Amino acid sequence: MLHIVNKSASERSSLDSCLKLASKGSAVLLIEDAVYAATKGNAAAAKIQAAQADLKIYALGPDLAARGMAGRTLDGVNVVDYGGFVDLVAEHSNCQSWL
Amino acid sequence: MQFGILINEGPYNHQASDSAYLFARTAIEKGHQVPRIFFYHDGVNNSTRMAEPPQDDRNITQRWSKLAEEHGIDLVVCVAAALRRGIKDELLAPGFRISGLGQLVEMGIQYDRLVTFGD
Amino acid sequence: MSDMDMEDDGSGVVKKFMFLNRKAPHGTVYALEGLEVVLITAAFDQDVSLVFTDDGVYQLMKGIDTKGIEVKDFSKTYRALEGYDIEKLYVDRASMDARGLTEDDLIVDVTVMSDDEMKNLMAEQDVVISF
């Protein structure tokens, strides 16, 4: 399953809820304001790093760049473009947006 | 593969419709199909041709109309959500139509994936 | 919604739809308009699961009285879901605990699930829509 999170972890609980209920082997794609969580030094970075043991974490490159965060992502976070976003949706049998 | 897209927020206030647009356009460029996009909640505000953003900003509604025209996308605005918010047939931009929630459920039943963009 | 029982997309396909309610009622419109989608989906004879998690569990509170804020009280609709053959209502234990709630506080009968049970339920869905 592909989980999509779009809100800043500093503002909403959607990343926490997603990480709590995502099954082992699932993918989590951070888009829009959620990309900050995958950057070095962010308060949510430890959660992302801990989740990497069981989940594949992706962040949308254009959203990172638009926020001045390109090149600041945590090790092991896969940065994808919109083509990669489409591929992730296609590759997983279902997807869930944590609104 | 066929993708259905659900948009739950209006233009400009949230990034949802920008993200949805880029996703839809890229999916089509990659050879997938986006037969229908459904607009719900404040997402119905994407459909009004009365919107006039400043010249140096993107025109979100016109962008939807153009994508729909080029690729035959069915842009469906939920009737109940639209009427609540004053969106009526005579206000719709080209390519949009007003219909029921059944059109959303059909996307879930008939297409390979349903992707939601919202707040 | 009078013609709801006649809905049919003609395909005969039955998919598993999960509606994930994560938002409290009234502060935003998502709970109310989300419920409208749930009812229509059931009218298409789909396999519907309704999940309440995070602040979504507050949608099911007993004793909701909206007179003072002059908005519609849609909480009674949850009690009518059985009439639409929607019987799979789930809440997650952790969300209830974090809000000091028990099943006795809720307007309808629900199945309380652990995180692992919720994970499994989510993984087996064809379509997940979050409101």
Tab-separated table of C-alpha atoms in Angstrom:
chain	number	residue	atom	x	y	z
A	1	MET	CA	0.000	0.000	0.000
A	2	LEU	CA	1.077	3.559	-0.724
A	3	HIS	CA	0.406	6.122	2.004
A	4	ILE	CA	0.421	9.779	0.999
A	5	VAL	CA	0.917	12.472	3.651
A	6	ASN	CA	0.628	16.162	2.782
A	7	LYS	CA	0.675	18.114	6.049
A	8	SER	CA	3.526	19.396	8.189
A	9	ALA	CA	4.213	17.118	11.141
A	10	SER	CA	4.588	20.269	13.256
A	11	GLU	CA	0.981	21.199	12.599
A	12	ARG	CA	-1.020	17.993	12.214
A	13	SER	CA	-1.017	14.429	13.478
A	14	SER	CA	-1.442	12.849	10.045
A	15	LEU	CA	2.177	11.681	9.779
A	16	ASP	CA	1.987	10.072	13.228
A	17	SER	CA	-1.283	8.344	12.357
A	18	CYS	CA	0.120	7.149	9.061
A	19	LEU	CA	3.287	5.737	10.609
A	20	LYS	CA	1.219	4.050	13.330
A	21	LEU	CA	-1.095	2.247	10.909
A	22	ALA	CA	1.136	1.612	7.877
A	23	SER	CA	1.913	-2.104	7.535
A	24	LYS	CA	5.469	-3.326	7.268
A	25	GLY	CA	6.678	-3.073	3.675
A	26	SER	CA	4.367	-0.183	2.803
A	27	ALA	CA	5.549	2.975	1.105
A	28	VAL	CA	5.018	6.469	2.489
A	29	LEU	CA	5.193	9.438	0.122
A	30	LEU	CA	5.555	12.895	1.649
A	31	ILE	CA	4.200	15.736	-0.488
A	32	GLU	CA	3.359	19.426	-0.030
A	33	ASP	CA	4.059	20.587	3.564
A	34	ALA	CA	4.793	17.021	4.715
A	35	VAL	CA	8.209	17.070	3.022
A	36	TYR	CA	9.734	19.080	5.877
A	37	ALA	CA	9.535	15.975	8.088
A	38	ALA	CA	12.098	14.242	5.883
A	39	THR	CA	14.738	16.963	6.203
A	40	LYS	CA	17.809	16.966	8.443
A	41	GLY	CA	17.335	18.641	11.803
A	42	ASN	CA	13.516	18.675	11.700
A	43	ALA	CA	11.850	17.619	14.944
A	44	ALA	CA	10.074	14.808	13.062
A	45	ALA	CA	13.279	13.440	11.535
A	46	ALA	CA	13.725	10.846	14.286
A	47	LYS	CA	10.269	9.421	13.551
A	48	ILE	CA	11.105	9.124	9.874
A	49	GLN	CA	14.428	7.458	10.630
A	50	ALA	CA	12.780	4.983	13.003
A	51	ALA	CA	10.085	4.216	10.425
A	52	GLN	CA	12.658	3.434	7.758
A	53	ALA	CA	13.242	0.022	9.328
A	54	ASP	CA	9.806	-1.151	8.201
A	55	LEU	CA	8.665	1.363	5.581
A	56	LYS	CA	10.027	2.899	2.415
A	57	ILE	CA	9.967	6.675	2.700
A	58	TYR	CA	9.720	8.923	-0.359
A	59	ALA	CA	9.559	12.715	-0.659
A	60	LEU	CA	8.353	14.720	-3.645
A	61	GLY	CA	11.314	16.645	-5.095
A	62	PRO	CA	9.399	19.589	-6.590
A	63	ASP	CA	7.780	20.233	-3.192
A	64	LEU	CA	11.198	20.103	-1.459
A	65	ALA	CA	12.675	22.501	-4.015
A	66	ALA	CA	9.724	24.895	-3.746
A	67	ARG	CA	10.410	25.133	-0.015
A	68	GLY	CA	14.164	25.624	-0.206
A	69	MET	CA	14.674	22.109	1.118
A	70	ALA	CA	16.322	20.405	-1.865
A	71	GLY	CA	19.465	18.597	-0.786
A	72	ARG	CA	18.487	18.595	2.870
A	73	THR	CA	16.701	15.246	2.968
A	74	LEU	CA	17.612	12.536	5.446
A	75	ASP	CA	19.767	9.646	4.283
A	76	GLY	CA	17.676	6.822	2.906
A	77	VAL	CA	14.738	9.018	1.908
A	78	ASN	CA	14.046	8.554	-1.788
A	79	VAL	CA	13.365	11.814	-3.612
A	80	VAL	CA	11.011	11.368	-6.561
A	81	ASP	CA	9.548	13.694	-9.185
A	82	TYR	CA	5.918	13.637	-10.352
A	83	GLY	CA	6.769	10.748	-12.671
A	84	GLY	CA	7.965	8.831	-9.624
A	85	PHE	CA	4.740	9.768	-7.794
A	86	VAL	CA	2.695	8.288	-10.646
A	87	ASP	CA	4.874	5.153	-10.670
A	88	LEU	CA	4.389	4.675	-6.912
A	89	VAL	CA	0.605	4.838	-7.284
A	90	ALA	CA	0.746	2.384	-10.185
A	91	GLU	CA	3.085	-0.046	-8.416
A	92	HIS	CA	1.017	-0.370	-5.237
A	93	SER	CA	-2.340	-2.109	-5.281
A	94	ASN	CA	-4.034	0.659	-3.282
A	95	CYS	CA	-3.277	4.072	-1.858
A	96	GLN	CA	-4.469	6.210	1.006
A	97	SER	CA	-4.170	9.965	1.441
A	98	TRP	CA	-3.928	10.917	5.127
A	99	LEU	CA	-6.018	14.077	5.000
B	1	MET	CA	-3.674	1.997	-16.119
B	2	GLN	CA	-6.746	4.087	-15.327
B	3	PHE	CA	-6.509	6.632	-12.504
B	4	GLY	CA	-9.432	8.400	-10.911
B	5	ILE	CA	-8.674	11.619	-9.062
B	6	LEU	CA	-10.667	13.163	-6.202
B	7	ILE	CA	-10.057	16.817	-5.320
B	8	ASN	CA	-11.410	18.034	-1.994
B	9	GLU	CA	-10.171	21.621	-1.791
B	10	GLY	CA	-10.681	24.819	-3.731
B	11	PRO	CA	-7.995	26.458	-5.863
B	12	TYR	CA	-5.335	28.850	-4.493
B	13	ASN	CA	-6.139	28.394	-0.795
B	14	HIS	CA	-4.644	24.903	-0.745
B	15	GLN	CA	-2.001	23.216	-2.862
B	16	ALA	CA	-4.323	20.254	-3.447
B	17	SER	CA	-5.541	21.222	-6.912
B	18	ASP	CA	-2.009	22.129	-8.064
B	19	SER	CA	-0.702	18.759	-6.884
B	20	ALA	CA	-3.647	16.979	-8.499
B	21	TYR	CA	-3.118	18.801	-11.788
B	22	LEU	CA	0.574	17.917	-11.960
B	23	PHE	CA	-0.202	14.318	-11.031
B	24	ALA	CA	-2.904	14.031	-13.712
B	25	ARG	CA	-0.791	15.655	-16.427
B	26	THR	CA	2.214	13.483	-15.605
B	27	ALA	CA	0.147	10.295	-15.509
B	28	ILE	CA	-1.177	11.077	-18.989
B	29	GLU	CA	2.333	11.899	-20.259
B	30	LYS	CA	3.458	8.503	-19.002
B	31	GLY	CA	0.768	6.739	-21.006
B	32	HIS	CA	-1.838	6.233	-18.273
B	33	GLN	CA	-5.446	7.337	-18.559
B	34	VAL	CA	-7.319	9.788	-16.347
B	35	PRO	CA	-10.889	9.325	-17.533
B	36	ARG	CA	-12.520	11.392	-14.804
B	37	ILE	CA	-11.667	13.880	-12.070
B	38	PHE	CA	-14.215	14.424	-9.299
B	39	PHE	CA	-14.493	17.686	-7.351
B	40	TYR	CA	-15.950	17.495	-3.835
B	41	HIS	CA	-16.179	19.664	-0.687
B	42	ASP	CA	-14.644	23.094	-1.508
B	43	GLY	CA	-13.039	21.396	-4.520
B	44	VAL	CA	-16.169	22.417	-6.449
B	45	ASN	CA	-14.734	25.959	-6.509
B	46	ASN	CA	-12.218	24.778	-9.123
B	47	SER	CA	-15.011	24.806	-11.687
B	48	THR	CA	-16.174	28.410	-11.905
B	49	ARG	CA	-15.340	30.365	-15.032
B	50	MET	CA	-15.875	33.572	-13.031
B	51	ALA	CA	-12.422	33.237	-11.436
B	52	GLU	CA	-9.940	35.869	-12.591
B	53	PRO	CA	-6.520	35.390	-11.008
B	54	PRO	CA	-3.843	38.061	-11.574
B	55	GLN	CA	-2.072	37.851	-14.955
B	56	ASP	CA	1.192	36.640	-13.440
B	57	ASP	CA	-0.487	33.731	-11.616
B	58	ARG	CA	-1.599	30.393	-12.995
B	59	ASN	CA	-5.247	30.131	-13.985
B	60	ILE	CA	-6.223	26.906	-12.268
B	61	THR	CA	-9.700	26.624	-13.764
B	62	GLN	CA	-8.512	27.275	-17.334
B	63	ARG	CA	-5.749	24.744	-16.810
B	64	TRP	CA	-8.323	22.075	-15.947
B	65	SER	CA	-10.455	22.994	-18.960
B	66	LYS	CA	-7.470	22.747	-21.298
B	67	LEU	CA	-6.289	19.414	-19.903
B	68	ALA	CA	-9.818	18.055	-20.200
B	69	GLU	CA	-10.176	19.219	-23.769
B	70	GLU	CA	-6.816	17.795	-24.837
B	71	HIS	CA	-7.271	14.409	-23.192
B	72	GLY	CA	-11.018	13.882	-22.985
B	73	ILE	CA	-11.195	14.052	-19.192
B	74	ASP	CA	-14.641	14.126	-17.596
B	75	LEU	CA	-14.538	16.917	-14.975
B	76	VAL	CA	-17.390	16.185	-12.562
B	77	VAL	CA	-18.519	18.583	-9.849
B	78	CYS	CA	-20.637	17.138	-7.017
B	79	VAL	CA	-24.141	18.569	-7.215
B	80	ALA	CA	-24.870	18.747	-3.486
B	81	ALA	CA	-21.492	20.283	-2.651
B	82	ALA	CA	-21.805	22.720	-5.591
B	83	LEU	CA	-25.297	23.954	-4.743
B	84	ARG	CA	-24.260	24.500	-1.114
B	85	ARG	CA	-21.511	26.802	-2.375
B	86	GLY	CA	-23.393	28.643	-5.109
B	87	ILE	CA	-21.823	26.802	-8.040
B	88	LYS	CA	-24.406	26.357	-10.797
B	89	ASP	CA	-24.412	25.174	-14.408
B	90	GLU	CA	-24.299	28.681	-15.813
B	91	LEU	CA	-21.042	29.375	-13.937
B	92	LEU	CA	-19.138	26.303	-15.111
B	93	ALA	CA	-15.959	26.608	-17.153
B	94	PRO	CA	-15.645	24.465	-20.318
B	95	GLY	CA	-15.262	20.736	-19.676
B	96	PHE	CA	-16.942	20.735	-16.258
B	97	ARG	CA	-20.347	19.225	-15.550
B	98	ILE	CA	-22.425	18.893	-12.394
B	99	SER	CA	-23.524	15.409	-11.343
B	100	GLY	CA	-24.081	13.171	-8.350
B	101	LEU	CA	-21.782	11.403	-5.920
B	102	GLY	CA	-22.463	8.182	-7.789
B	103	GLN	CA	-19.904	9.391	-10.321
B	104	LEU	CA	-17.261	9.298	-7.581
B	105	VAL	CA	-18.236	5.818	-6.453
B	106	GLU	CA	-18.083	4.631	-10.075
B	107	MET	CA	-14.479	5.825	-10.296
B	108	GLY	CA	-13.629	3.644	-7.307
B	109	ILE	CA	-15.401	0.660	-8.819
B	110	GLN	CA	-14.241	0.954	-12.410
B	111	TYR	CA	-10.717	2.396	-12.343
B	112	ASP	CA	-7.473	0.788	-11.205
B	113	ARG	CA	-6.639	3.474	-8.661
B	114	LEU	CA	-8.335	6.380	-6.892
B	115	VAL	CA	-6.008	9.138	-5.667
B	116	THR	CA	-7.297	11.836	-3.300
B	117	PHE	CA	-5.912	15.350	-2.987
B	118	GLY	CA	-7.158	17.494	-0.112
B	119	ASP	CA	-6.281	19.393	3.017
C	1	MET	CA	-31.466	10.443	-2.074
C	2	SER	CA	-34.792	8.720	-2.699
C	3	ASP	CA	-33.489	6.703	-5.637
C	4	MET	CA	-30.484	5.384	-3.780
C	5	ASP	CA	-31.456	1.750	-3.895
C	6	MET	CA	-31.528	1.793	-7.698
C	7	GLU	CA	-27.905	2.843	-8.154
C	8	ASP	CA	-25.849	0.467	-10.249
C	9	ASP	CA	-22.817	1.050	-12.400
C	10	GLY	CA	-23.801	-2.005	-14.456
C	11	SER	CA	-20.538	-3.860	-13.955
C	12	GLY	CA	-21.587	-6.132	-11.097
C	13	VAL	CA	-18.144	-5.528	-9.584
C	14	VAL	CA	-18.028	-5.407	-5.793
C	15	LYS	CA	-14.993	-3.729	-4.322
C	16	LYS	CA	-13.900	-3.170	-0.756
C	17	PHE	CA	-14.275	0.515	0.106
C	18	MET	CA	-12.900	1.890	3.342
C	19	PHE	CA	-13.880	5.323	4.572
C	20	LEU	CA	-11.392	6.614	7.085
C	21	ASN	CA	-12.882	9.344	9.266
C	22	ARG	CA	-10.149	11.265	11.052
C	23	LYS	CA	-11.840	14.587	11.703
C	24	ALA	CA	-14.145	15.838	14.413
C	25	PRO	CA	-17.663	16.945	13.427
C	26	HIS	CA	-18.769	20.592	12.963
C	27	GLY	CA	-15.349	22.304	12.998
C	28	THR	CA	-15.094	21.420	9.313
C	29	VAL	CA	-17.569	19.966	6.824
C	30	TYR	CA	-15.647	16.761	6.094
C	31	ALA	CA	-17.552	14.485	8.483
C	32	LEU	CA	-20.953	15.540	7.154
C	33	GLU	CA	-20.095	15.457	3.455
C	34	GLY	CA	-18.071	12.277	3.952
C	35	LEU	CA	-21.115	10.544	5.340
C	36	GLU	CA	-23.003	11.402	2.151
C	37	VAL	CA	-20.399	9.508	0.115
C	38	VAL	CA	-20.688	6.516	2.432
C	39	LEU	CA	-24.444	6.290	1.899
C	40	ILE	CA	-24.129	6.506	-1.884
C	41	THR	CA	-21.386	3.870	-1.948
C	42	ALA	CA	-23.589	1.450	-0.047
C	43	ALA	CA	-26.363	2.086	-2.594
C	44	PHE	CA	-23.976	0.744	-5.252
C	45	ASP	CA	-23.864	-2.538	-3.304
C	46	GLN	CA	-20.182	-2.215	-2.489
C	47	ASP	CA	-18.423	-3.772	0.510
C	48	VAL	CA	-18.193	-0.748	2.817
C	49	SER	CA	-16.090	-0.435	5.970
C	50	LEU	CA	-16.344	2.704	8.046
C	51	VAL	CA	-13.376	3.471	10.268
C	52	PHE	CA	-13.196	6.166	12.926
C	53	THR	CA	-9.751	7.090	14.134
C	54	ASP	CA	-8.018	10.104	15.691
C	55	ASP	CA	-10.582	12.919	16.197
C	56	GLY	CA	-12.968	11.011	13.897
C	57	VAL	CA	-14.140	9.022	16.935
C	58	TYR	CA	-15.772	12.223	18.215
C	59	GLN	CA	-18.282	11.979	15.349
C	60	LEU	CA	-19.945	9.099	17.202
C	61	MET	CA	-20.508	10.799	20.550
C	62	LYS	CA	-23.826	10.226	22.300
C	63	GLY	CA	-25.689	13.320	23.386
C	64	ILE	CA	-24.643	15.607	20.549
C	65	ASP	CA	-26.851	18.719	20.616
C	66	THR	CA	-26.220	21.208	17.793
C	67	LYS	CA	-29.109	23.586	18.508
C	68	GLY	CA	-26.811	26.178	20.057
C	69	ILE	CA	-24.555	26.354	17.000
C	70	GLU	CA	-27.477	26.225	14.554
C	71	VAL	CA	-26.109	23.482	12.316
C	72	LYS	CA	-27.565	20.144	11.280
C	73	ASP	CA	-27.134	17.241	13.710
C	74	PHE	CA	-26.106	14.411	11.420
C	75	SER	CA	-25.013	12.099	14.215
C	76	LYS	CA	-28.394	10.371	14.056
C	77	THR	CA	-27.545	9.221	10.539
C	78	TYR	CA	-24.955	6.847	11.999
C	79	ARG	CA	-27.780	5.004	13.732
C	80	ALA	CA	-29.553	4.634	10.375
C	81	LEU	CA	-26.560	3.067	8.632
C	82	GLU	CA	-27.801	-0.434	9.326
C	83	GLY	CA	-30.746	0.310	7.054
C	84	TYR	CA	-28.254	0.884	4.255
C	85	ASP	CA	-26.574	-2.470	5.006
C	86	ILE	CA	-23.551	-0.709	6.445
C	87	GLU	CA	-22.648	-2.832	9.430
C	88	LYS	CA	-18.866	-2.700	9.470
C	89	LEU	CA	-18.066	0.152	11.830
C	90	TYR	CA	-14.641	0.197	13.414
C	91	VAL	CA	-12.859	2.449	15.865
C	92	ASP	CA	-9.253	2.175	16.910
C	93	ARG	CA	-8.504	1.477	20.536
C	94	ALA	CA	-5.633	3.930	20.815
C	95	SER	CA	-7.745	6.837	19.532
C	96	MET	CA	-10.471	6.033	22.079
C	97	ASP	CA	-7.952	5.748	24.930
C	98	ALA	CA	-6.269	9.014	23.972
C	99	ARG	CA	-9.635	10.781	24.314
C	100	GLY	CA	-10.884	9.123	27.478
C	101	LEU	CA	-13.718	7.398	25.607
C	102	THR	CA	-15.246	3.947	25.860
C	103	GLU	CA	-17.804	2.169	23.682
C	104	ASP	CA	-20.509	3.324	26.123
C	105	ASP	CA	-19.902	6.894	24.980
C	106	LEU	CA	-20.747	6.090	21.361
C	107	ILE	CA	-24.094	6.377	19.599
C	108	VAL	CA	-23.722	3.091	17.666
C	109	ASP	CA	-22.239	-0.359	18.143
C	110	VAL	CA	-18.690	-0.519	16.855
C	111	THR	CA	-15.877	-3.031	16.695
C	112	VAL	CA	-12.860	-1.779	18.610
C	113	MET	CA	-9.599	-2.673	16.897
C	114	SER	CA	-5.938	-2.784	17.813
C	115	ASP	CA	-3.363	-1.141	15.572
C	116	ASP	CA	-2.448	-4.498	14.037
C	117	GLU	CA	-6.074	-5.349	13.277
C	118	MET	CA	-6.499	-1.921	11.700
C	119	LYS	CA	-3.383	-2.409	9.574
C	120	ASN	CA	-4.703	-5.700	8.245
C	121	LEU	CA	-8.129	-4.246	7.507
C	122	MET	CA	-6.605	-1.344	5.608
C	123	ALA	CA	-4.259	-3.529	3.588
C	124	GLU	CA	-7.109	-5.647	2.208
C	125	GLN	CA	-9.096	-2.678	0.811
C	126	ASP	CA	-9.406	-1.833	-2.878
C	127	VAL	CA	-10.293	1.812	-2.329
C	128	VAL	CA	-9.535	3.946	0.736
C	129	ILE	CA	-11.109	7.382	0.996
C	130	SER	CA	-10.170	9.627	3.879
C	131	PHE	CA	-12.314	12.486	5.146
